XYZ file of C-alpha atoms in Angstrom:
701
model
C -260.097 -84.344 -168.285
C -258.593 -86.031 -171.374
C -260.789 -88.931 -173.012
C -260.098 -89.625 -176.035
C -256.655 -90.245 -177.925
C -255.866 -91.973 -180.812
C -252.679 -94.028 -181.197
C -250.027 -92.291 -182.508
C -248.164 -95.387 -183.740
C -248.558 -98.679 -185.219
C -247.061 -102.136 -184.568
C -243.661 -101.108 -185.708
C -240.416 -100.707 -183.637
C -236.495 -100.625 -183.691
C -234.276 -103.729 -183.431
C -232.312 -102.158 -181.197
C -232.651 -100.439 -177.712
C -232.870 -96.701 -178.196
C -230.999 -94.806 -175.286
C -231.943 -91.706 -176.617
C -235.150 -91.933 -175.500
C -233.719 -92.074 -171.663
C -233.411 -88.129 -171.887
C -236.636 -86.999 -173.630
C -238.434 -84.028 -172.074
C -241.026 -83.053 -174.587
C -242.677 -84.537 -177.883
C -240.142 -82.821 -180.216
C -238.015 -85.684 -180.118
C -237.912 -87.708 -183.914
C -237.192 -91.184 -184.075
C -235.364 -93.265 -186.827
C -237.292 -94.911 -188.984
C -235.009 -97.584 -190.181
C -234.743 -100.948 -189.398
C -238.476 -101.604 -188.225
C -239.980 -104.603 -186.932
C -243.489 -105.725 -186.932
C -244.780 -106.956 -183.384
C -247.535 -110.001 -184.296
C -248.857 -109.774 -180.200
C -249.023 -106.141 -177.987
C -246.772 -103.608 -176.692
C -246.669 -102.070 -173.817
C -248.305 -98.688 -175.823
C -250.907 -100.697 -177.753
C -251.919 -102.278 -174.072
C -252.016 -98.732 -172.779
C -253.832 -97.203 -176.072
C -256.402 -100.030 -176.627
C -257.853 -99.844 -173.380
C -259.646 -96.687 -172.393
C -259.177 -96.853 -168.993
C -255.485 -95.752 -169.257
C -255.917 -92.854 -171.628
C -254.613 -90.255 -168.987
C -251.449 -91.880 -168.030
C -250.824 -92.560 -172.223
C -251.209 -89.115 -172.533
C -248.412 -88.346 -170.056
C -246.681 -90.753 -171.792
C -247.236 -88.871 -175.459
C -246.686 -85.354 -174.043
C -243.019 -86.981 -173.653
C -242.543 -89.219 -176.642
C -241.934 -92.033 -174.480
C -245.125 -93.733 -176.204
C -242.826 -94.123 -178.941
C -240.427 -95.743 -176.809
C -242.951 -98.509 -175.636
C -243.982 -99.320 -179.039
C -240.208 -100.315 -179.857
C -238.154 -103.635 -179.235
C -236.722 -103.702 -175.947
C -237.394 -105.022 -172.541
C -239.108 -102.323 -170.417
C -241.346 -102.619 -166.874
C -244.349 -100.572 -166.774
C -246.535 -99.406 -163.626
C -249.548 -98.403 -165.034
C -252.165 -96.130 -163.082
C -255.793 -96.256 -163.966
C -257.527 -92.538 -165.129
C -259.027 -91.966 -161.729
C -255.752 -92.465 -160.267
C -254.050 -90.070 -162.488
C -256.780 -87.417 -162.194
C -256.462 -87.822 -158.050
C -252.847 -87.356 -158.201
C -253.045 -84.127 -160.900
C -255.642 -82.770 -158.561
C -253.227 -83.093 -155.901
C -249.984 -81.455 -157.550
C -252.422 -78.446 -158.441
C -253.707 -77.509 -154.956
C -250.539 -78.057 -153.430
C -246.991 -76.142 -152.797
C -243.656 -77.532 -154.091
C -241.341 -77.775 -151.530
C -239.327 -75.118 -153.447
C -242.288 -72.625 -152.765
C -243.852 -72.885 -156.289
C -247.291 -72.662 -156.371
C -249.265 -75.671 -157.709
C -246.087 -77.315 -158.251
C -245.914 -75.435 -161.272
C -249.067 -76.028 -163.173
C -250.583 -74.206 -165.435
C -254.618 -74.809 -165.090
C -256.309 -77.925 -163.365
C -256.221 -80.815 -165.115
C -253.964 -82.526 -167.219
C -253.524 -79.805 -170.064
C -251.971 -78.012 -166.885
C -248.981 -80.128 -166.488
C -245.568 -78.946 -167.954
C -243.550 -81.078 -169.789
C -241.213 -81.304 -167.145
C -243.845 -82.949 -164.694
C -244.927 -85.410 -167.380
C -241.743 -86.200 -168.175
C -240.704 -86.978 -164.362
C -244.024 -88.742 -163.839
C -243.902 -90.827 -166.938
C -240.380 -92.080 -166.462
C -240.888 -92.743 -162.579
C -243.293 -95.313 -163.933
C -240.946 -97.470 -166.310
C -238.045 -99.269 -165.733
C -235.576 -100.753 -168.606
C -235.622 -104.358 -167.476
C -238.374 -106.951 -166.748
C -239.555 -107.501 -162.995
C -242.491 -109.653 -162.180
C -244.680 -109.871 -159.686
C -242.302 -112.839 -157.991
C -239.328 -110.685 -158.076
C -240.931 -107.765 -156.484
C -242.799 -109.637 -153.571
C -239.016 -109.824 -152.397
C -239.028 -106.687 -151.268
C -236.543 -105.196 -153.929
C -235.688 -101.851 -155.070
C -236.242 -101.026 -158.565
C -234.153 -97.867 -160.528
C -236.762 -95.789 -162.949
C -235.861 -94.379 -166.344
C -236.267 -91.088 -163.895
C -232.619 -92.459 -162.312
C -234.580 -92.524 -158.798
C -235.608 -95.660 -157.273
C -238.871 -97.461 -156.572
C -238.877 -99.684 -153.566
C -241.488 -103.096 -153.371
C -243.193 -105.076 -150.675
C -245.929 -107.084 -149.907
C -249.068 -105.630 -147.971
C -249.524 -107.962 -144.892
C -253.311 -107.375 -145.281
C -253.700 -108.121 -148.401
C -250.814 -110.067 -149.824
C -250.551 -107.947 -152.890
C -247.169 -106.683 -154.108
C -247.009 -102.865 -152.736
C -244.600 -100.139 -155.084
C -243.305 -96.940 -152.748
C -245.595 -98.183 -149.831
C -248.845 -96.660 -151.258
C -249.412 -98.324 -154.945
C -250.680 -101.512 -154.981
C -250.364 -103.753 -157.934
C -253.953 -104.621 -158.785
C -253.182 -106.691 -161.966
C -249.732 -108.401 -161.943
C -247.372 -109.618 -164.892
C -249.236 -108.709 -168.251
C -246.560 -109.725 -170.650
C -246.061 -107.934 -173.689
C -243.903 -108.227 -176.661
C -241.541 -105.833 -175.144
C -241.971 -106.041 -171.948
C -244.383 -106.660 -168.934
C -247.388 -104.106 -167.654
C -248.449 -104.007 -163.834
C -251.597 -102.276 -163.133
C -251.542 -100.050 -160.089
C -254.201 -98.289 -158.034
C -252.121 -95.083 -157.181
C -249.698 -92.877 -159.192
C -246.126 -93.738 -158.011
C -245.462 -90.658 -156.020
C -241.754 -89.355 -155.611
C -240.702 -86.885 -152.727
C -238.419 -84.213 -153.710
C -237.300 -83.720 -150.194
C -234.137 -84.080 -149.064
C -233.838 -86.371 -145.665
C -234.481 -83.736 -143.121
C -237.245 -82.026 -145.465
C -239.054 -85.463 -145.716
C -238.701 -86.400 -142.115
C -240.234 -82.824 -140.253
C -243.777 -84.295 -142.349
C -243.960 -86.977 -140.198
C -244.863 -86.349 -136.553
C -243.917 -90.198 -135.477
C -240.349 -88.609 -136.050
C -240.406 -85.290 -134.388
C -238.260 -86.441 -131.264
C -235.205 -87.498 -133.538
C -236.395 -84.607 -135.868
C -235.577 -82.206 -132.706
C -232.306 -83.770 -132.076
C -231.248 -82.983 -135.638
C -232.190 -79.411 -135.452
C -230.300 -79.117 -132.071
C -227.128 -80.533 -133.333
C -227.158 -78.721 -136.705
C -226.640 -81.960 -138.099
C -229.782 -81.673 -140.886
C -227.286 -79.368 -142.299
C -225.077 -82.588 -143.274
C -227.453 -84.565 -144.980
C -228.423 -81.718 -147.769
C -225.855 -83.235 -150.607
C -227.137 -84.959 -153.527
C -223.945 -85.511 -155.554
C -220.614 -84.697 -155.866
C -220.099 -81.190 -157.428
C -218.080 -82.405 -160.286
C -217.856 -84.514 -163.519
C -215.618 -87.155 -164.315
C -213.558 -87.867 -167.376
C -214.946 -90.380 -169.416
C -212.530 -92.837 -171.338
C -214.246 -94.982 -173.512
C -211.164 -96.901 -174.557
C -212.777 -100.154 -174.380
C -216.387 -99.376 -174.130
C -217.064 -100.154 -170.453
C -219.937 -98.229 -168.632
C -218.157 -95.221 -167.209
C -220.006 -93.123 -164.699
C -219.923 -89.238 -165.560
C -221.688 -87.911 -162.091
C -221.151 -89.521 -158.702
C -224.543 -89.198 -156.782
C -223.992 -88.933 -152.547
C -226.466 -90.086 -150.068
C -227.690 -90.791 -146.398
C -229.225 -93.643 -144.392
C -230.901 -93.071 -141.517
C -231.633 -95.258 -138.760
C -234.318 -93.683 -136.857
C -236.136 -94.224 -133.884
C -240.003 -93.715 -133.963
C -241.661 -91.493 -130.985
C -243.113 -94.437 -129.225
C -239.541 -96.177 -129.208
C -238.420 -92.924 -127.461
C -241.142 -93.197 -125.067
C -240.684 -96.562 -124.268
C -236.729 -95.436 -123.486
C -237.964 -93.041 -120.968
C -237.941 -90.200 -123.286
C -240.726 -87.543 -122.978
C -241.968 -87.190 -126.346
C -244.492 -84.479 -125.313
C -241.904 -82.249 -123.733
C -239.694 -82.711 -126.403
C -242.776 -81.237 -128.807
C -242.933 -78.699 -126.760
C -239.586 -77.744 -127.012
C -237.753 -79.299 -123.766
C -235.451 -81.513 -124.772
C -233.905 -82.241 -121.577
C -235.177 -86.006 -120.990
C -233.606 -86.341 -124.467
C -230.488 -85.168 -123.757
C -230.496 -86.987 -120.222
C -231.053 -90.250 -122.263
C -227.905 -89.679 -124.155
C -225.885 -88.231 -121.316
C -226.266 -91.841 -119.485
C -224.934 -93.505 -122.589
C -222.138 -91.539 -123.699
C -220.760 -89.312 -120.682
C -217.488 -91.816 -120.116
C -217.207 -93.636 -122.943
C -213.993 -91.469 -123.509
C -212.771 -91.864 -119.878
C -209.073 -93.395 -119.468
C -208.846 -96.842 -118.155
C -212.535 -97.402 -118.379
C -214.045 -96.078 -121.851
C -215.037 -98.373 -124.585
C -215.035 -95.424 -127.361
C -211.256 -96.194 -128.363
C -211.050 -93.384 -131.104
C -211.953 -90.696 -128.398
C -209.660 -92.291 -125.856
C -206.499 -92.447 -128.166
C -206.951 -88.847 -129.387
C -207.881 -87.863 -125.234
C -211.586 -86.434 -126.341
C -213.254 -84.996 -123.878
C -216.920 -85.529 -123.953
C -219.224 -82.661 -123.420
C -222.679 -82.812 -121.483
C -223.629 -79.199 -121.831
C -225.931 -76.994 -124.109
C -223.166 -76.977 -127.005
C -225.371 -79.367 -128.938
C -223.546 -78.164 -132.287
C -219.868 -79.647 -131.004
C -219.469 -82.893 -132.814
C -218.536 -84.428 -129.197
C -221.919 -83.285 -127.447
C -223.605 -86.297 -125.830
C -226.327 -85.523 -127.927
C -224.749 -84.773 -131.298
C -223.098 -88.288 -130.369
C -225.983 -90.151 -130.229
C -227.457 -88.810 -133.667
C -224.047 -89.301 -135.433
C -224.434 -92.812 -134.980
C -227.804 -93.050 -136.832
C -226.571 -91.902 -139.860
C -224.606 -93.539 -142.441
C -223.119 -91.976 -145.358
C -224.264 -93.718 -148.054
C -227.796 -95.090 -149.389
C -229.087 -98.201 -148.379
C -232.622 -99.237 -149.630
C -234.228 -102.224 -146.881
C -233.417 -104.758 -149.584
C -229.741 -104.322 -149.592
C -229.377 -103.731 -145.658
C -228.278 -107.307 -146.031
C -227.652 -108.962 -149.340
C -229.092 -112.745 -150.036
C -229.272 -114.788 -152.807
C -225.617 -113.957 -153.759
C -224.477 -117.616 -153.418
C -224.747 -118.361 -149.931
C -224.597 -122.015 -149.444
C -224.384 -122.476 -145.379
C -227.495 -120.953 -144.119
C -225.669 -119.102 -141.642
C -227.421 -116.229 -141.989
C -226.539 -112.428 -143.477
C -225.079 -109.832 -142.286
C -223.248 -106.341 -143.126
C -221.112 -103.709 -141.364
C -221.743 -99.571 -142.282
C -219.658 -96.947 -141.200
C -221.669 -94.165 -139.022
C -220.877 -90.506 -138.959
C -219.807 -91.101 -135.293
C -216.077 -91.208 -136.485
C -214.860 -94.803 -137.097
C -217.868 -96.638 -135.959
C -219.644 -99.598 -137.363
C -222.697 -100.541 -137.036
C -223.697 -104.429 -137.950
C -227.360 -105.338 -139.521
C -227.898 -109.099 -139.480
C -230.975 -110.865 -140.880
C -231.423 -114.635 -139.848
C -232.572 -116.323 -143.343
C -233.315 -113.929 -146.594
C -236.789 -112.904 -145.261
C -236.107 -112.491 -141.575
C -236.014 -109.189 -139.683
C -233.564 -107.105 -139.993
C -231.746 -106.657 -136.959
C -229.198 -103.284 -135.867
C -226.084 -104.378 -133.724
C -227.344 -108.184 -132.660
C -224.530 -109.822 -130.531
C -224.443 -113.623 -131.430
C -222.864 -116.067 -129.167
C -219.353 -117.136 -129.929
C -219.554 -115.597 -132.664
C -217.092 -116.839 -135.759
C -216.299 -119.922 -133.479
C -217.159 -123.427 -133.097
C -218.760 -124.424 -130.177
C -217.690 -126.951 -128.098
C -216.623 -130.118 -130.463
C -214.079 -128.348 -132.841
C -214.793 -131.191 -135.196
C -218.865 -130.380 -135.641
C -218.569 -128.715 -138.814
C -221.793 -130.337 -140.654
C -224.131 -127.769 -139.704
C -223.467 -123.635 -139.904
C -222.577 -121.781 -137.120
C -225.929 -120.320 -136.365
C -225.185 -118.307 -133.127
C -228.169 -117.631 -130.797
C -229.047 -113.365 -130.548
C -228.358 -113.104 -127.143
C -229.126 -109.519 -126.885
C -232.210 -107.626 -127.763
C -231.609 -105.279 -130.743
C -233.585 -102.547 -132.513
C -235.468 -103.993 -135.072
C -235.578 -102.354 -138.638
C -239.595 -102.039 -139.117
C -240.932 -102.562 -142.978
C -244.550 -101.044 -142.626
C -243.195 -97.361 -142.796
C -245.298 -95.047 -144.926
C -242.931 -92.193 -145.932
C -241.820 -91.140 -149.312
C -238.284 -92.145 -150.032
C -236.373 -88.804 -149.381
C -234.414 -87.420 -152.946
C -230.935 -88.192 -151.389
C -231.230 -91.117 -149.124
C -233.888 -93.625 -146.826
C -234.988 -93.442 -143.931
C -235.444 -96.652 -141.742
C -237.434 -96.929 -138.593
C -236.496 -98.897 -135.921
C -238.095 -100.139 -132.681
C -236.010 -99.724 -130.126
C -232.520 -97.297 -129.064
C -229.666 -97.529 -131.254
C -226.163 -96.326 -129.199
C -222.745 -96.833 -129.702
C -222.248 -98.740 -125.787
C -219.820 -100.997 -124.519
C -221.428 -103.766 -125.961
C -220.813 -102.926 -129.872
C -216.968 -102.687 -129.940
C -216.702 -105.743 -127.291
C -219.371 -108.001 -128.096
C -221.170 -107.022 -131.707
C -218.020 -106.231 -133.455
C -216.011 -109.052 -131.672
C -215.821 -111.311 -134.215
C -214.598 -112.157 -138.155
C -215.492 -109.145 -139.768
C -215.965 -109.800 -143.729
C -216.591 -107.110 -145.855
C -217.046 -107.888 -149.730
C -215.051 -105.317 -151.839
C -217.815 -103.032 -152.705
C -218.253 -102.462 -148.934
C -215.238 -100.609 -149.023
C -216.604 -98.136 -151.002
C -219.554 -96.079 -150.105
C -220.071 -94.489 -153.571
C -221.097 -97.919 -154.878
C -224.165 -98.245 -152.963
C -225.245 -94.665 -153.199
C -225.029 -95.195 -157.245
C -226.842 -98.216 -157.178
C -224.046 -100.430 -158.379
C -223.477 -102.368 -155.686
C -225.425 -106.187 -155.926
C -226.333 -104.909 -159.529
C -227.112 -107.426 -162.209
C -225.150 -107.380 -165.314
C -228.275 -106.724 -167.445
C -229.001 -103.382 -165.400
C -224.833 -102.171 -166.074
C -225.502 -103.045 -169.865
C -228.878 -100.878 -170.007
C -226.533 -98.130 -168.332
C -224.083 -98.592 -171.293
C -226.658 -98.404 -174.473
C -226.886 -102.131 -174.669
C -223.026 -102.205 -175.051
C -220.661 -104.676 -173.421
C -216.948 -103.672 -173.348
C -213.659 -105.472 -173.903
C -210.142 -105.378 -172.806
C -208.307 -107.389 -174.538
C -204.986 -107.009 -173.006
C -206.149 -107.952 -169.545
C -208.836 -110.297 -171.090
C -211.437 -108.931 -169.427
C -214.916 -108.442 -171.386
C -218.110 -108.117 -170.591
C -221.101 -105.959 -168.642
C -218.415 -103.931 -166.626
C -218.086 -100.468 -164.633
C -214.770 -98.859 -165.271
C -214.165 -96.162 -162.795
C -212.635 -92.713 -163.513
C -209.304 -92.292 -161.259
C -211.049 -89.974 -158.585
C -214.620 -91.139 -158.631
C -214.163 -92.598 -154.742
C -213.316 -91.164 -151.791
C -211.463 -94.075 -150.321
C -209.470 -95.001 -153.251
C -206.251 -93.312 -154.367
C -204.737 -94.195 -158.073
C -201.195 -93.272 -157.933
C -200.077 -93.720 -161.839
C -203.439 -92.441 -164.056
C -204.587 -94.561 -166.777
C -201.877 -97.246 -166.559
C -204.226 -98.310 -163.463
C -207.618 -99.519 -165.232
C -210.268 -99.964 -162.445
C -213.049 -102.387 -163.096
C -216.101 -103.784 -161.160
C -217.726 -106.826 -162.352
C -221.054 -107.676 -161.271
C -220.766 -111.682 -161.645
C -224.444 -112.096 -161.420
C -225.070 -113.933 -164.917
C -221.268 -115.827 -164.651
C -221.498 -118.036 -161.953
C -218.512 -117.334 -160.368
C -217.777 -118.635 -157.027
C -217.338 -114.811 -155.358
C -218.627 -113.566 -152.452
C -221.491 -111.957 -153.075
C -220.677 -112.870 -156.930
C -219.096 -109.808 -157.632
C -215.420 -108.588 -157.737
C -212.885 -105.788 -158.330
C -210.879 -105.633 -161.005
C -207.692 -103.814 -161.791
C -205.726 -104.474 -164.840
C -202.466 -102.555 -166.179
C -198.994 -101.602 -164.439
C -201.136 -100.931 -161.464
C -200.714 -98.878 -158.501
C -203.576 -97.724 -155.765
C -204.615 -98.017 -152.079
C -208.092 -97.633 -150.480
C -209.021 -97.146 -146.918
C -209.360 -100.106 -144.481
C -212.952 -100.085 -142.499
C -212.602 -98.792 -139.159
C -212.151 -101.313 -136.320
C -212.160 -101.084 -132.268
C -208.287 -101.246 -131.235
C -207.079 -104.254 -130.746
C -204.805 -107.045 -132.878
C -206.196 -108.230 -135.936
C -205.437 -110.538 -138.997
C -205.830 -108.624 -141.869
C -206.842 -111.197 -144.777
C -207.711 -110.638 -148.744
C -210.030 -113.440 -150.390
C -209.247 -113.592 -153.841
C -209.475 -116.351 -156.683
C -206.066 -117.333 -157.969
C -205.906 -117.651 -162.228
C -203.150 -117.324 -164.631
C -204.478 -113.912 -165.765
C -203.705 -112.494 -162.492
C -200.540 -110.706 -161.807
C -197.862 -110.679 -158.892
C -198.343 -107.357 -156.836
C -196.636 -106.154 -152.967
C -198.724 -104.873 -150.468
C -198.271 -101.857 -148.028
C -200.076 -100.672 -145.245
C -200.134 -97.364 -143.687
C -202.268 -94.504 -141.712
C -202.794 -92.417 -144.762
C -202.882 -92.551 -148.418
C -199.122 -91.181 -148.481
C -196.971 -94.058 -150.137
C -193.765 -92.573 -148.002
C -195.449 -93.480 -144.998
C -196.644 -96.785 -145.812
C -194.940 -100.089 -145.348
C -194.403 -103.247 -147.056
C -196.951 -105.412 -145.282
C -196.042 -108.706 -146.669
C -193.880 -110.835 -148.857
C -195.303 -110.535 -152.775
C -198.181 -112.253 -153.531
C -198.395 -114.125 -156.838
C -202.240 -114.603 -157.710
C -201.399 -116.869 -160.722
C -200.503 -119.928 -158.439
C -203.256 -122.254 -158.456
C -203.096 -125.019 -156.208
C -204.474 -128.741 -157.316
C -207.143 -130.560 -156.365
C -205.496 -133.877 -157.018
C -201.573 -133.494 -157.133
C -200.416 -132.561 -153.518
C -196.966 -131.854 -154.796
C -197.775 -128.950 -156.936
C -195.829 -126.167 -156.180
C -198.947 -123.691 -155.328
C -200.239 -126.664 -152.377
C -196.779 -127.136 -151.417
C -196.537 -122.748 -150.554
C -199.894 -122.624 -149.174
C -200.634 -125.677 -147.574
C -204.065 -126.481 -149.747
C -205.768 -129.768 -149.673
C -209.034 -131.192 -150.328
C -210.942 -131.203 -147.091
C -213.725 -133.304 -147.633
C -211.093 -136.249 -148.197
C -209.591 -135.802 -144.730
C -211.248 -137.794 -141.537
C -211.275 -134.663 -139.577
C -212.931 -132.386 -142.538
C -209.599 -130.328 -142.915
C -209.315 -128.852 -139.234
C -205.513 -129.917 -139.207
C -204.537 -128.934 -142.449
C -206.569 -125.606 -141.796
C -204.116 -124.652 -138.809
C -201.020 -125.933 -141.573
C -202.251 -123.176 -144.025
C -202.688 -120.526 -141.386
C -198.988 -121.053 -140.504
C -197.910 -120.664 -143.325
C -200.014 -117.233 -144.357
C -202.815 -118.944 -145.988
C -206.760 -120.073 -145.522
C -209.477 -121.784 -147.820
C -212.091 -120.037 -148.848
C -214.859 -119.669 -146.446
C -217.389 -122.251 -146.192
C -220.290 -119.563 -146.309
C -220.732 -119.271 -150.006
C -220.454 -121.340 -153.213
C -221.876 -121.997 -156.502
C -223.745 -125.034 -155.065
C -223.963 -126.557 -151.279
C -221.963 -129.187 -152.867
C -219.377 -126.529 -154.365
C -218.454 -124.240 -151.747
C -215.302 -121.877 -151.934
C -213.885 -123.920 -149.386
C -213.548 -126.632 -152.011
C -212.421 -124.298 -154.506
C -208.813 -124.448 -155.318
C -209.028 -121.074 -156.877
C -210.605 -119.778 -153.811
C -207.435 -118.585 -151.470
C -207.041 -116.221 -148.283
C -204.005 -114.659 -147.794
C -203.302 -113.268 -144.549
C -201.274 -110.024 -145.456
C -200.800 -108.521 -142.057
C -201.240 -109.351 -138.110
C -200.909 -106.913 -136.292
C -202.221 -103.968 -133.592
C -204.690 -101.638 -134.845
C -205.952 -98.600 -133.738
C -209.633 -97.348 -134.460
C -208.686 -94.760 -137.104
C -207.348 -94.355 -140.487
C -205.571 -97.086 -141.958
C -204.921 -97.633 -146.176
C -203.928 -100.891 -147.836
C -201.757 -100.485 -151.245
C -201.511 -102.665 -153.784
C -198.484 -102.309 -156.469
C -197.714 -104.666 -159.407
C -194.312 -106.241 -159.241
C -194.832 -106.784 -163.047
C -194.945 -103.358 -164.716
C -193.799 -104.689 -167.701
C -196.846 -106.445 -168.208
C -200.019 -104.122 -168.699
C -202.247 -107.323 -169.222
C -202.346 -108.295 -165.665
C -205.125 -108.327 -163.421
C -205.424 -107.515 -159.533
C -208.253 -109.008 -158.181
C -210.150 -108.390 -154.949
C -213.184 -110.172 -153.588
C -213.263 -109.718 -150.255
C -211.613 -108.501 -147.166
C -211.328 -109.872 -143.621
C -210.616 -107.808 -140.414
C -210.393 -110.997 -137.429
C -209.467 -109.978 -133.857
C -207.164 -112.067 -131.822
C -210.075 -113.393 -129.586
C -211.486 -115.150 -132.679
C -208.619 -116.258 -134.688
C -206.329 -117.744 -130.982
C -209.018 -118.429 -128.947
C -207.720 -120.200 -126.065
C -210.403 -123.442 -126.384
C -212.050 -122.995 -129.493
C -211.354 -122.657 -133.358
C -212.637 -119.729 -135.745
C -215.253 -121.769 -137.791
C -214.871 -122.768 -141.599
C -217.506 -119.997 -142.396
């Protein structure tokens, strides 16, 4: 065990962030010693070097040169384990074999000196973040991206009240603020799993029943990817951050053995290899889902699919296979992003997200009643999206009672996060039964722009802060002056997304604007923007078969362009049809002049000045193909999107949608004006049972 290490560097620091240190794997790198700055207080490195109890952790930092970085100007978070915790962890590494069968996890001898540079690099970077996170933030169950690129998840220990990182490491001393960031002292080294999802699940006996189902269906083989097998061309014309790789991830909602047992599955028999009770449960749910005339799985009925109840478990239409597939979402969702809170919501009407599963063209819904409330899967809300009784009673949010007994995501999981996704345990059985299309999803379905593209979540971009994106870009902000776009945005390569097609190369410049620091009156604060002579399409989320209104939410302003919308069953432009007259996103209504051209065209009025609170003018606008923004969100409770003259919803189409593939194309009508912007904030797919209900009105939220 190392006991005495001299501090290698004094209180000197750079005036700018040094992104080169992000990739250090040995101590051979040199630091540019120009533009140094003397701190008057301690840096993170000073704090560690000046306290004997952190010698072992500091040794690991020194081995890879990260002690130098933590002596420099910047803003970092460091989770610092004490000497005993480090030795306990190092001993555990030496005494085990890695997932790849490497003895001692590659260590050359016991103790700190036996660590390889690679292990030191991984341990050190997993305890560091490029932004400052205080205890008050971490108590909200947040996800932090470490310098290693792996995620850390925080929670609160209900017994001690302490903040916990990755379920095992308690913070024993919080918020030690220093010149270049903050240190939180922890009682255990932050451990990270190098297992893929299946490899992690098999380590936990209480998940053995679901593991057996994965093995029988061979769906474990479908959960082994980590990133797309290509890199992307980087166009740095405007200095925005451009991702060069694309992560792939998965999220599993998994019943524990106790939940299976409560549902009548013989867990002990399954452990012995007899899965008949598990198959029988799946058969009861799915055997008749595709029966013509009485089934509820529209996609299967439309395609005359025969559901199998036999032992062909690898068949995607076998009942056991279908059962497992509905538990898998093909992108990574940490607990704090199952629903998004604190992002412009002003109504208190609850929080919700819809996620597409691996059961073809099906959705599951996650709901939370309040920011800190439990996360429900497929909760059924009474009279969802409708005003109850008195249509003028709009002062209170339409918080409808949950009328079923849905599964709840538990928060006390003790697993380590797999390298390519998340496993969320649930306390009841999760199935795509008749209740899901006919009740759970029989409501206004609103999708944030980022929810349309799975890669946004798997790569940690959805819900990201402007400051985080700036760190990815080396502290640089981009500027597309031609389109009046400047800030800490992401510019995406044209082939980054599976469900988005760009038809004219660099003539369509695709940006994501997180908006967290800008005070925009947007749903979940963020937005997509396209600049240039844009021509692109994206795939719509799937919905149960029925008649729907497809709506597009955006904010109008003078920088926007005019565009034509097309809809088709594939991204083939020759098979798409125009869905609407061109939409001029430059036209902004007026809050004071009703004779404004945009007011006349849209029917927009300031609803707060009307005795019925805008109920009649809502109908008038709807007849013209327009709607105000929702009452659900806004910059303040007194400035909801519904009162924002720029916040508009355009009813793009009213048509029959089958459960399956639909693509929407947006093509500029002003190709000669390459500086115009296309803006998308959210989309809505609203069934006719909501927008034309015989006795109630669609609510304003």
